[in-house]
Coordinates of C-alpha atoms in Angstrom, one line a residue:
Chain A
X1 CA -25.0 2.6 10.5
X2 CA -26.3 0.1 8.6
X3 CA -25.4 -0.1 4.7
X4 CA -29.0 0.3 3.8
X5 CA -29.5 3.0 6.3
X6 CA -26.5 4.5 4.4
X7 CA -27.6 4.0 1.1
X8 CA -31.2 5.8 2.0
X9 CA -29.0 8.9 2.8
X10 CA -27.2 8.3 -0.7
X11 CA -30.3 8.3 -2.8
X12 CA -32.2 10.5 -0.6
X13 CA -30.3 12.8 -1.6
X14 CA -29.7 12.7 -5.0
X15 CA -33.9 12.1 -5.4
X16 CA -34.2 15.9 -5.5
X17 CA -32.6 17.9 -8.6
X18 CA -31.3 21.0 -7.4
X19 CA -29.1 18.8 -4.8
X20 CA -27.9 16.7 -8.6
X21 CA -27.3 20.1 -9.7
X22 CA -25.0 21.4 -6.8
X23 CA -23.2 18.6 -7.4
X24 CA -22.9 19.1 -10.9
X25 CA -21.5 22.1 -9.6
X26 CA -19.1 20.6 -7.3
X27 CA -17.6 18.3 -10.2
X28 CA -15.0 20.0 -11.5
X29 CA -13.5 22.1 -8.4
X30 CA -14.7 23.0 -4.9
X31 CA -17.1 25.7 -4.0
X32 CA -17.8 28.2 -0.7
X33 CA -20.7 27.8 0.1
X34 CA -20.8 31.8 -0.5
X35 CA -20.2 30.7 -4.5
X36 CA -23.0 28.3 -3.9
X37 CA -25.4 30.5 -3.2
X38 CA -24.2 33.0 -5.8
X39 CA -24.7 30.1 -7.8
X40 CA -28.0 29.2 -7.2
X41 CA -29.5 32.9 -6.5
X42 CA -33.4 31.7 -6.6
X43 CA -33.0 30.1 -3.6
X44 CA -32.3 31.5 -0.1
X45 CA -29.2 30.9 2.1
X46 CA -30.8 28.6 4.5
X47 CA -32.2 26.8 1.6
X48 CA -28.9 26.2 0.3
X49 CA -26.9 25.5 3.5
X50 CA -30.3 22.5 4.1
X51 CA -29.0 21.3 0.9
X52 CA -25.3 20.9 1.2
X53 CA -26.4 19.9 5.0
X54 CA -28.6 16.5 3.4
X55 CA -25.5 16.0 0.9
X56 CA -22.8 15.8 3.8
X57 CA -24.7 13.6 5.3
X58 CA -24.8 10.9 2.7
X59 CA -20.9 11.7 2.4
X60 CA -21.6 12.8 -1.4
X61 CA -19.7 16.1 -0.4
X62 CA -16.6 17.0 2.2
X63 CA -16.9 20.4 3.8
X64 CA -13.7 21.8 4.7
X65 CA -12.9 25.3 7.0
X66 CA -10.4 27.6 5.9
X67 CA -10.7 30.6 8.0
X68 CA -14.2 32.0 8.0
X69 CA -14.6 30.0 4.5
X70 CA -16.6 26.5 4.0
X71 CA -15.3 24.7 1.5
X72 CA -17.5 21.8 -0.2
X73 CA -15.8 19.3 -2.2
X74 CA -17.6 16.7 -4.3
X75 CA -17.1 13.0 -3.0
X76 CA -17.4 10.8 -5.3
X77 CA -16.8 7.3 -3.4
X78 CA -20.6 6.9 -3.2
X79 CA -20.9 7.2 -6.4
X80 CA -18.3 4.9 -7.4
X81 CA -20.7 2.5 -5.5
X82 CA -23.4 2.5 -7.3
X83 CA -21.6 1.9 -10.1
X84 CA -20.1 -0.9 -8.5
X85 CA -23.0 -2.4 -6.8
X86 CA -24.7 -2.9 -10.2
X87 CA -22.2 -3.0 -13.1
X88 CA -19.6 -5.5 -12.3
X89 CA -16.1 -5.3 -13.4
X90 CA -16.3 -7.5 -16.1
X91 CA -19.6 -6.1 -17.4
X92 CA -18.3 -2.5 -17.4
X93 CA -16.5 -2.7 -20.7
X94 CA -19.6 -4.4 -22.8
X95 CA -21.5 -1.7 -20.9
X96 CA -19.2 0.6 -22.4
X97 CA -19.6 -0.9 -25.9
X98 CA -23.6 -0.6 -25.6
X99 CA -23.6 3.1 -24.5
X100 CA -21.1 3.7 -27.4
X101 CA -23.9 2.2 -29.7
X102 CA -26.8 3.7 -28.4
X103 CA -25.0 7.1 -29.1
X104 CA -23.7 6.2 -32.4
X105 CA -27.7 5.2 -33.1
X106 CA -29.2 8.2 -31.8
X107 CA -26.5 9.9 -33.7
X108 CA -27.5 8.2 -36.9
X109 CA -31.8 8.9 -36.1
X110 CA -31.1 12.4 -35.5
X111 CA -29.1 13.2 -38.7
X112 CA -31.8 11.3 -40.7
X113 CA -34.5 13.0 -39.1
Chain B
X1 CA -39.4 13.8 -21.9
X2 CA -36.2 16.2 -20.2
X3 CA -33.0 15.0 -18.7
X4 CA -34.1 15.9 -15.5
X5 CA -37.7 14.6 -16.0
X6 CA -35.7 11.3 -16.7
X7 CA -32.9 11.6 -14.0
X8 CA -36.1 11.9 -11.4
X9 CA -37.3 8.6 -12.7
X10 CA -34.3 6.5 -12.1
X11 CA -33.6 8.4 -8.8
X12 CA -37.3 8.2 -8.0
X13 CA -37.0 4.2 -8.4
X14 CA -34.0 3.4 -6.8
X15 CA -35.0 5.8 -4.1
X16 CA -36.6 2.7 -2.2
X17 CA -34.7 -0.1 -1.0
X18 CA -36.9 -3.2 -2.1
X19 CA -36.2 -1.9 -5.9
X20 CA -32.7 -1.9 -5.1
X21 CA -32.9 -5.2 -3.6
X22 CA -35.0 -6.4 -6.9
X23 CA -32.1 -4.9 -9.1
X24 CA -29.2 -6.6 -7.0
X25 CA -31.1 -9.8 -7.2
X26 CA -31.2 -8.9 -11.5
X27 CA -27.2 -8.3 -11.2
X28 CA -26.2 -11.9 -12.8
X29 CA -28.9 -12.8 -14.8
X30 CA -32.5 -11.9 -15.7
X31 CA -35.4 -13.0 -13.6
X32 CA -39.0 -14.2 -14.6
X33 CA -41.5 -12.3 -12.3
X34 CA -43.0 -15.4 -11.1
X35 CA -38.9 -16.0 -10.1
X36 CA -38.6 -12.4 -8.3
X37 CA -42.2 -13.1 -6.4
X38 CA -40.6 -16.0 -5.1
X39 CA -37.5 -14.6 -4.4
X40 CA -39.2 -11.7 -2.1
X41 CA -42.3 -13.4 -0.7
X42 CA -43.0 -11.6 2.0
X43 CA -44.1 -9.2 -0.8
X44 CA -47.9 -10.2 -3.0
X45 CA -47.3 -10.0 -6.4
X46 CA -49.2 -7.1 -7.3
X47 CA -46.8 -5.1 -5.5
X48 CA -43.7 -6.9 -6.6
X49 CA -45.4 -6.0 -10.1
X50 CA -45.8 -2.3 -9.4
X51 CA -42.0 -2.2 -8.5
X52 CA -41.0 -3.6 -11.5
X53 CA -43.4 -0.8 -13.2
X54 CA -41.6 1.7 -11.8
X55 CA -38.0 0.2 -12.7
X56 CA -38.9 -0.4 -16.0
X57 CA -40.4 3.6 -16.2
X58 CA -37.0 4.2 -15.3
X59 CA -35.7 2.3 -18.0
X60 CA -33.5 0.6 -15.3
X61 CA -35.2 -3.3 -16.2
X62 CA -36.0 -3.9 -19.5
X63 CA -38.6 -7.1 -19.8
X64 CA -39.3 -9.4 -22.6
X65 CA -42.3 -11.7 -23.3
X66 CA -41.4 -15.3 -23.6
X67 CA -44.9 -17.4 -24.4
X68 CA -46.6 -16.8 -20.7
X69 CA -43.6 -15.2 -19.1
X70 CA -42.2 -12.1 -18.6
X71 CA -38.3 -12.0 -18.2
X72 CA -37.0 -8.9 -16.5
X73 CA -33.2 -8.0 -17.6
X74 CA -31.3 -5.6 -15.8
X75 CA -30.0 -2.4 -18.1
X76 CA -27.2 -0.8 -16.1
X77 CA -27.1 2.3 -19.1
X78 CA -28.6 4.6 -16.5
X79 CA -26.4 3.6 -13.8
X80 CA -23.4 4.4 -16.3
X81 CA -25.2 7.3 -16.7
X82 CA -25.0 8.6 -12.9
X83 CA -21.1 7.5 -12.9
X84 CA -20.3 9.0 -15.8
X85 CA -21.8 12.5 -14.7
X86 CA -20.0 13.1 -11.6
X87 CA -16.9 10.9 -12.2
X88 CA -15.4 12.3 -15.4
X89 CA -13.3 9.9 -17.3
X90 CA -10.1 11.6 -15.8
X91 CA -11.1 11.2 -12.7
X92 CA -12.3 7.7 -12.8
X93 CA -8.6 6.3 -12.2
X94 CA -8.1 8.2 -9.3
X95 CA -11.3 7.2 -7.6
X96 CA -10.3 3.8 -8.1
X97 CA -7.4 4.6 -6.2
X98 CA -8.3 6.7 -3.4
X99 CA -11.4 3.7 -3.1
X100 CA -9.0 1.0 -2.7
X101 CA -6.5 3.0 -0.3
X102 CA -10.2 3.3 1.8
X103 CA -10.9 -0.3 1.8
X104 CA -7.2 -0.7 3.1
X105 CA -7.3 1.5 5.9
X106 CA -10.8 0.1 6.5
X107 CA -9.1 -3.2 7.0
X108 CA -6.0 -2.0 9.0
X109 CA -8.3 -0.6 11.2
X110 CA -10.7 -3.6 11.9
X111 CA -7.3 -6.0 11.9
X112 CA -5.6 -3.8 14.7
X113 CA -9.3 -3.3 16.4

């Protein structure tokens, strides 16, 4: 696969917000996909497996089987290069230093407001 | 405007490839549109200039008016933005890591193919 076929997968997937927020979920530990659903009780079953189904396939999560359990784990390689493809190593720590400031500056309009 | 009516913005606009190519080719240094028109003419300029208006509703280019010319100046905040929320500062060395040991094996692979 090409690496713009691969990227279309990447950002397909994260276009659509419920897919951002599943893997919001995923960050901090893996899920079932029984969890999942749990999780996200407004939509149905199949609507979640389509989901997870989009997000494996840009590689942005790792499904493992442990007995009758699916495991999905957050990937975060893709991610990684995104960062990388447009923030370059030597830019990251001014970008660093400009985020600081912007939140130091919101900081300081919100307590004056 | 809401985190996620922002987050569908940014996704929204790198979501197509050409953007993505306009933004790589804004990586090392800003552009004048008359420069990015040139750079992808197989595109007219009206389109290369609805493009930009979508990057810049994304906040991802910012551009500046110099006399007749409009310089376009990559801002890679809401790139940090996607990295920082799924790879939490923690984790970021360990991606590192686990990305390099990839790009290894990658390479042992193709060296012994």
């Amino acid at each position: 696969m090409s690496r713009q076929a691969k990227d279309d997968l990447v950002f397909k997937a994260l276009a659509h917000p419920r897919r951002r927020a599943m893997l919001d979920e995923l960050k901090d530990r893996p899920c079932t996909t029984g969890m999942l659903c749990a999780r996200f009780a407004d939509m149905d079953r199949c609507t979640v497996m389509q989901h997870l189904k989009v997000l494996e396939e840009a590689d942005l999560i790792i499904a493992r089987r442990e007995g009758r359990e699916r495991w999905n784990h957050l990937n975060a390689l893709p991610i990684k290069a995104i960062s990388d493809r447009w923030i370059s190593q030597y830019a990251a720590h001014a970008v660093s230093i400009l985020d600081r400031l912007k939140g130091d500056l919101d900081g300081t309009v919100s307590s004056d407001a």
